[in-house]
Amino acid sequence: MTRTLTHLERLEAESIHIMREVVAESERPVMLYSVGKDSAVMLHLARKAFYPSPPPFPLLHVDTTWKFQDMYKLRDQMANESGMELLVYQNQEAMDRGINPFDHGPLHTDMWKTEGLKMALDHYGFDAAFGGARRDEEKSRAKERIFSFRTATHGWDPKNQRPELWNLYNARKTKGESIRIFPISNWTELDIWQYIHLNDIPIVPLYFSAKRPTYEYQGQLFMADDIDRLERVMGKRPEITERSIRFRTLGCFPLTGAVESDAKTLPEVIQEMLLTTTSERQGRVIDKDGGDASMEKKKQEGYF
Amino acid sequence: MSEADTIYKTDALIAEDIDAYLETHQHKSLLRFITCGSVDDGKSTLIGRLLYDSKMIFEDQLEALQADSKRVGTQGQEIDFALLVDGLAAEREQGITIDVAYRFFATEKRKFIVADCPGHEQYTRNMVTGASTADLAILLVDARKGIIVQTRRHAYLAHLIGVKNIVLAVNKMDLIDYDQARYDAICDDFRAFVREAGIAENFTCIPISGLAGDNITSRSANTPWYGGETLMEHLETVELNNTDDQSKAFRLPVQWVNRPNLDFRGFSGLISTGSVKPGDAIRVLPSGKTSTVTKIVTLEGELEEAVAGQSVTICFADEVDCSRGNVIATADNPPEVSDQFESTIVWMDDDPLHVGRSYWLKLGTQMVSATVQQPKYTVNVNTMEHLAAKTLELNAIGVVELATDKPIVFEPYTTSRALGGYILIDKITNRTVGAGMLHFSLRRAQNVHWQATDIGRDEHANLKNQKPRVLWFTGLSGSGKSTIANEVEKRLNLMNRHTFLLDGDNVRHGLNKDLGFTEADRIENIRRVGEVAKLMTDAGLIVLTAFISPFRAERDMVRAMMPEGEFVEIFVDTPLEVAEERDVKGLYKKARSGALKNFTGIDSPYEAPLNPEIRVNTVEMTAADAAEHIIRLLMPLK
């Protein structure tokens, strides 16, 4: 008897297939884990793909030291629960130079994240890295392959991608080259939320609304996750107000805009997302620097 | 119901009962489709419209779009939907789409993934890529232009890749005043074409306007004469490929063996066709061993049944050998195993097919070496004519014979995309150079068997008290290969070793006298020499070969034929100026004057070895010195 698979079943099967191909055909895979909702789904899929074995690769968190405290907490908990090794990498040079989101603007992302990622991959010698990017996030992502090849210097050439036919992935690479693999390429934001809901996947509580200390900066609303540190770096203590807020996307706390919201449960979050009129990445400051083609430019330089 | 009503109703449900909304949404199915059309047929506009009408565009994106439309749009003050989907910066400047892009939207019944395929001539490979995962193809036609060469090409390609559902969307109806006669004529034209070309039995014709929104989500008042479905209705109800796949015989290409401890051994993979239950009798291919399925394991517990399209891990009742590349199949109806095929290939690389060269072939989870014969013919995708061809250039589609170095498990592509579709990978650059579809196995593979003999290569070698080897001399014409090889053989002979020297010129007087100097013939020349050298090493000999052998891929092919350590690549490194200055046979002079074509170093490339076992420099060394140097590095000979 035949039965029609649901779209989530098909997406899940595809992602699991991709992960198994990578494990079978690469020497030293790693999963980039950013602790966000997309990472949460990716990690869950990895656990399903290899069960009853634990996923046969470590988790790598490229840390900027500016993430929300709740993110660090969930990160450690999930690594523990999945039985996977957790590697945390912080760019020492950025640390020594005191690079921060206030004084250094785009350099903060560049040094902590872009450079930090490259250094981490080189440091551990990983030849394949899973990332949680989705094609529906942004226009240049829509054209990225599931297996994305990077030169020895981690560059991406959008004109020189390998065609991907059927579910056949060519994972062969020459020495020094590495692959970034996006197993949830074909998932949308709604798919991610729905999958989290159906599978009870733990996510950072910041996605749900609660009363939190906030401040305004350059017209956007932020959460004062570490007020003392903010004061030290900004040179003055920002004016703090309690508000009911939540986050649609998570990154460094001084760079991630909050939204005022009353959505306290997953269905309420999904409801708010469906009725909302602005796209997910609007809360992130990062896409706006460099104008129109900023993400494409960042990727050519090696950003995930 | 009007389009505005649909949106309102969805919004109301989300607002009033999110749980009910989620419940319906999680039972949606997934349809993947491609859109094909040539430049200016309104493809991007149609996709933009579908995204817009299904509310996949957010306010901030819409604001950006409105601003962009005024700045660089082609619709005056109106919204230019095309700007939504033209992604990369380079394309936006040129105003064209250069690659496959994937878009997502959902309605109340289905979720959709759209592969947006560019329509220009040089990008056949992009359309083939997009179509390979599609359930349906929308061919866009400009109502003012009717069926053009590109439409025929897209229909042919969709048919070739096996897309079963074709929609002919006659676009820009607003620009021909919704003229029914014109529309009917276009549909008739297309019907005549598909009948003549013998392709796409079923197709659906729909009159639309992407720009004005006619017959996209709601029936248009401008086409009262049209009684069929709207485009969206059709997309929401058409049958899916993976439902069809479930009714076929069970096949699971094994990706990975799951072995966390000694008590558990499971086989992981994506079920390509059919279904499986505990208790089912299965057969592992190519070995043919049988067993019974005991359980289907998942993180959420064991399954009672799994079907095509699911990724699973299954366990057997017996300890049967099974590893990545094997296929688990229903025991009484297994797929075929063969190493010679007829196949269609779409060439996707700037570097054309090298007939006879060894490529990696990936089919399912199997990876083997494969060589392709000279095409039987290529297909002109505009006229469907069959043309004679010596090779396949970028975007060419040809029918060929193909041989793999070991048997693979397969099914005809028309039966199974997963076991009949493959990619070819260049062994040096690692690029994906071609995509192929197997038609059937050629009989001769089944009738020629390997005859086992009692006295083998070890016995032969022991008797001769030496380790068999191939000393492969490579270098430019006039570099000194034959002279040095001769010196080396003389020394080996004095040391009581059994040798044989295969010289390039000499072999061309006999075994290879039917071959010329084209690239394909040069590859075949080296392949035959490799096979002869292999037989001689099996007989226990130390074989010396002196061939220009200009291509890395062929030297590596011979290396791969030999056991590890028996192939010794000796690079006779002489600069072109020196070799040309020597010009012992007067060949460089002839080549320079144009009297001799395809001469290595002049008008045909020489690819120097990257990591030869031995390198000799004939500018600094005499032939005797070079021979001594080589002998020293070869020791011990046993």
mmCIF file of C-alpha atoms in Angstrom, chain A residues 40-155:
data_model
loop_
_atom_site.group_PDB
_atom_site.id
_atom_site.type_symbol
_atom_site.label_atom_id
_atom_site.label_comp_id
_atom_site.label_asym_id
_atom_site.label_seq_id
_atom_site.Cartn_x
_atom_site.Cartn_y
_atom_site.Cartn_z
ATOM 1 C CA ALA A 40 19.070 22.536 16.989
ATOM 2 C CA VAL A 41 17.247 20.883 14.079
ATOM 3 C CA MET A 42 20.509 19.940 12.368
ATOM 4 C CA LEU A 43 21.798 18.286 15.532
ATOM 5 C CA HIS A 44 18.545 16.387 16.005
ATOM 6 C CA LEU A 45 18.728 15.133 12.409
ATOM 7 C CA ALA A 46 22.321 13.983 12.976
ATOM 8 C CA ARG A 47 21.241 11.991 16.016
ATOM 9 C CA LYS A 48 18.500 10.350 13.938
ATOM 10 C CA ALA A 49 20.823 9.648 11.007
ATOM 11 C CA PHE A 50 23.309 7.586 12.994
ATOM 12 C CA TYR A 51 21.174 6.130 15.806
ATOM 13 C CA PRO A 52 21.936 3.920 17.742
ATOM 14 C CA SER A 53 25.520 5.204 17.220
ATOM 15 C CA PRO A 54 26.210 8.759 18.369
ATOM 16 C CA PRO A 55 26.902 11.060 15.377
ATOM 17 C CA PRO A 56 30.459 10.143 14.299
ATOM 18 C CA PHE A 57 31.821 13.708 14.372
ATOM 19 C CA PRO A 58 32.348 16.482 16.936
ATOM 20 C CA LEU A 59 30.406 19.720 17.363
ATOM 21 C CA LEU A 60 32.342 22.929 16.765
ATOM 22 C CA HIS A 61 31.239 26.235 18.248
ATOM 23 C CA VAL A 62 33.092 29.234 16.851
ATOM 24 C CA ASP A 63 32.621 31.508 19.809
ATOM 25 C CA THR A 64 32.734 35.299 19.772
ATOM 26 C CA THR A 65 32.495 35.557 23.587
ATOM 27 C CA TRP A 66 29.482 37.873 22.995
ATOM 28 C CA LYS A 67 26.754 35.231 22.803
ATOM 29 C CA PHE A 68 23.811 35.205 25.197
ATOM 30 C CA GLN A 69 24.383 33.351 28.487
ATOM 31 C CA ASP A 70 21.390 31.087 27.748
ATOM 32 C CA MET A 71 23.097 29.980 24.540
ATOM 33 C CA TYR A 72 26.236 28.821 26.348
ATOM 34 C CA LYS A 73 24.071 26.916 28.800
ATOM 35 C CA LEU A 74 22.079 25.042 26.133
ATOM 36 C CA ARG A 75 25.220 24.370 24.094
ATOM 37 C CA ASP A 76 26.873 22.463 26.933
ATOM 38 C CA GLN A 77 23.682 20.623 27.785
ATOM 39 C CA MET A 78 23.058 19.439 24.198
ATOM 40 C CA ALA A 79 26.646 18.280 23.656
ATOM 41 C CA ASN A 80 26.359 16.270 26.825
ATOM 42 C CA GLU A 81 23.009 14.751 25.882
ATOM 43 C CA SER A 82 24.039 13.741 22.350
ATOM 44 C CA GLY A 83 27.270 12.084 23.498
ATOM 45 C CA MET A 84 29.288 14.202 21.072
ATOM 46 C CA GLU A 85 32.586 15.939 21.665
ATOM 47 C CA LEU A 86 32.207 19.738 21.870
ATOM 48 C CA LEU A 87 35.013 21.909 20.537
ATOM 49 C CA VAL A 88 34.913 25.629 21.341
ATOM 50 C CA TYR A 89 37.165 27.919 19.324
ATOM 51 C CA GLN A 90 37.866 31.569 20.066
ATOM 52 C CA ASN A 91 40.092 33.646 17.803
ATOM 53 C CA GLN A 92 43.044 34.522 20.061
ATOM 54 C CA GLU A 93 43.997 37.575 18.020
ATOM 55 C CA ALA A 94 40.493 39.032 18.315
ATOM 56 C CA MET A 95 40.655 38.334 22.035
ATOM 57 C CA ASP A 96 44.051 40.029 22.444
ATOM 58 C CA ARG A 97 42.959 43.086 20.465
ATOM 59 C CA GLY A 98 39.711 43.327 22.402
ATOM 60 C CA ILE A 99 37.567 43.262 19.256
ATOM 61 C CA ASN A 100 33.936 44.049 20.141
ATOM 62 C CA PRO A 101 30.711 44.912 18.325
ATOM 63 C CA PHE A 102 30.659 48.557 19.457
ATOM 64 C CA ASP A 103 34.115 49.852 18.620
ATOM 65 C CA HIS A 104 34.848 47.685 15.612
ATOM 66 C CA GLY A 105 31.620 47.329 13.645
ATOM 67 C CA PRO A 106 31.935 44.864 10.738
ATOM 68 C CA LEU A 107 35.445 43.918 11.911
ATOM 69 C CA HIS A 108 33.853 42.177 14.891
ATOM 70 C CA THR A 109 32.031 39.674 12.664
ATOM 71 C CA ASP A 110 34.976 39.391 10.343
ATOM 72 C CA MET A 111 37.528 38.553 13.021
ATOM 73 C CA TRP A 112 35.507 36.495 15.473
ATOM 74 C CA LYS A 113 33.318 34.629 13.034
ATOM 75 C CA THR A 114 34.790 34.616 9.517
ATOM 76 C CA GLU A 115 38.462 34.457 10.528
ATOM 77 C CA GLY A 116 37.663 32.423 13.644
ATOM 78 C CA LEU A 117 35.919 29.775 11.549
ATOM 79 C CA LYS A 118 38.767 29.528 9.041
ATOM 80 C CA MET A 119 41.324 29.273 11.840
ATOM 81 C CA ALA A 120 39.291 26.636 13.667
ATOM 82 C CA LEU A 121 38.915 24.464 10.547
ATOM 83 C CA ASP A 122 42.638 24.747 9.796
ATOM 84 C CA HIS A 123 43.577 24.150 13.432
ATOM 85 C CA TYR A 124 41.696 20.867 13.707
ATOM 86 C CA GLY A 125 42.218 19.821 10.070
ATOM 87 C CA PHE A 126 38.536 19.282 9.274
ATOM 88 C CA ASP A 127 37.846 18.581 5.588
ATOM 89 C CA ALA A 128 34.039 18.720 5.757
ATOM 90 C CA ALA A 129 31.900 21.022 7.886
ATOM 91 C CA PHE A 130 28.114 20.862 8.266
ATOM 92 C CA GLY A 131 26.375 24.225 8.488
ATOM 93 C CA GLY A 132 22.760 25.103 9.187
ATOM 94 C CA ALA A 133 22.210 27.650 6.400
ATOM 95 C CA ARG A 134 18.916 27.544 4.473
ATOM 96 C CA ARG A 135 18.226 28.615 0.910
ATOM 97 C CA ASP A 136 15.155 30.627 1.879
ATOM 98 C CA GLU A 137 17.184 32.944 4.138
ATOM 99 C CA GLU A 138 18.634 35.218 1.538
ATOM 100 C CA LYS A 139 18.883 35.628 -2.227
ATOM 101 C CA SER A 140 22.469 34.457 -2.740
ATOM 102 C CA ARG A 141 21.832 31.419 -0.500
ATOM 103 C CA ALA A 142 19.109 30.345 -2.967
ATOM 104 C CA LYS A 143 21.816 29.448 -5.464
ATOM 105 C CA GLU A 144 24.260 27.772 -3.146
ATOM 106 C CA ARG A 145 24.780 24.059 -3.591
ATOM 107 C CA ILE A 146 24.252 21.581 -0.765
ATOM 108 C CA PHE A 147 27.933 20.622 -1.095
ATOM 109 C CA SER A 148 29.827 23.892 -1.353
ATOM 110 C CA PHE A 149 33.517 23.729 -2.166
ATOM 111 C CA ARG A 150 36.087 26.061 -0.670
ATOM 112 C CA THR A 151 39.630 26.593 -1.823
ATOM 113 C CA ALA A 152 42.563 26.096 0.540
ATOM 114 C CA THR A 153 42.073 29.757 1.537
ATOM 115 C CA HIS A 154 38.342 29.088 2.193
ATOM 116 C CA GLY A 155 37.116 31.197 -0.761
#
